Amino acid sequence: MGKIAKVLDAVLRGSSDSNIRFADLCALLLHLGFQERIRGDHHIFTRHGVEQFVNIQPRAGKAKP
């Protein structure tokens, strides 16, 4: 299983949301076709056809839950 697939599996399980590395989550979102916009610590991901945006922030190398 590749790294992207492992991260996707962890996200879909939802049991380890606070243990997902920030860089891995960013890579997953980019792989899924999201566009990234950065404002300070806020990384905002948008995708055509998806009304909600995804706003994630790093905390000690992990994605802030």
Short mmCIF file of C-alpha atoms in Angstrom, two decimals:
data_model
loop_
_atom_site.label_atom_id
_atom_site.label_comp_id
_atom_site.label_asym_id
_atom_site.label_seq_id
_atom_site.Cartn_x
_atom_site.Cartn_y
_atom_site.Cartn_z
CA MET A 1 0.00 0.00 0.00
CA GLY A 2 1.43 3.39 -1.00
CA LYS A 3 1.88 6.35 1.30
CA ILE A 4 -1.11 8.27 -0.12
CA ALA A 5 -3.33 5.20 0.30
CA LYS A 6 -2.20 4.79 3.91
CA VAL A 7 -2.99 8.42 4.71
CA LEU A 8 -6.38 8.16 3.00
CA ASP A 9 -7.13 5.02 5.00
CA ALA A 10 -6.19 6.77 8.26
CA VAL A 11 -8.41 9.76 7.39
CA LEU A 12 -11.38 7.57 6.48
CA ARG A 13 -11.02 5.48 9.66
CA GLY A 14 -11.14 8.67 11.72
CA SER A 15 -9.59 6.99 14.73
CA SER A 16 -6.21 8.72 14.50
CA ASP A 17 -7.09 12.24 13.31
CA SER A 18 -4.65 13.88 15.72
CA ASN A 19 -1.77 11.65 14.57
CA ILE A 20 -1.84 12.41 10.84
CA ARG A 21 1.28 14.26 9.72
CA PHE A 22 0.55 17.70 8.31
CA ALA A 23 2.72 17.21 5.21
CA ASP A 24 1.04 13.86 4.48
CA LEU A 25 -2.43 15.38 4.68
CA CYS A 26 -1.41 18.24 2.39
CA ALA A 27 0.03 15.73 -0.10
CA LEU A 28 -3.20 13.70 0.01
CA LEU A 29 -5.39 16.73 -0.67
CA LEU A 30 -3.18 17.84 -3.56
CA HIS A 31 -3.26 14.28 -4.94
CA LEU A 32 -7.08 14.40 -4.81
CA GLY A 33 -7.07 17.52 -7.00
CA PHE A 34 -7.44 20.29 -4.43
CA GLN A 35 -5.80 23.67 -4.95
CA GLU A 36 -3.79 25.06 -2.02
CA ARG A 37 -3.79 28.64 -0.80
CA ILE A 38 -1.68 29.64 2.21
CA ARG A 39 -2.37 32.50 4.63
CA GLY A 40 -0.03 32.42 7.59
CA ASP A 41 -0.37 28.99 9.21
CA HIS A 42 -3.70 28.35 7.52
CA HIS A 43 -3.55 26.09 4.47
CA ILE A 44 -6.85 26.38 2.64
CA PHE A 45 -7.72 23.74 0.05
CA THR A 46 -10.45 24.19 -2.54
CA ARG A 47 -11.65 22.06 -5.42
CA HIS A 48 -14.07 22.75 -8.25
CA GLY A 49 -17.33 20.97 -7.54
CA VAL A 50 -16.79 20.89 -3.76
CA GLU A 51 -18.67 23.68 -1.97
CA GLN A 52 -16.86 23.41 1.38
CA PHE A 53 -13.20 24.33 1.66
CA VAL A 54 -10.69 22.48 3.84
CA ASN A 55 -8.73 24.65 6.27
CA ILE A 56 -5.89 22.87 8.08
CA GLN A 57 -3.13 24.16 10.32
CA PRO A 58 0.09 22.56 11.51
CA ARG A 59 0.66 21.82 15.19
CA ALA A 60 3.97 20.18 16.13
CA GLY A 61 4.28 18.59 12.68
CA LYS A 62 0.79 17.10 12.80
CA ALA A 63 -2.44 18.36 11.26
CA LYS A 64 -4.42 20.27 13.89
CA PRO A 65 -7.67 18.37 14.51
#
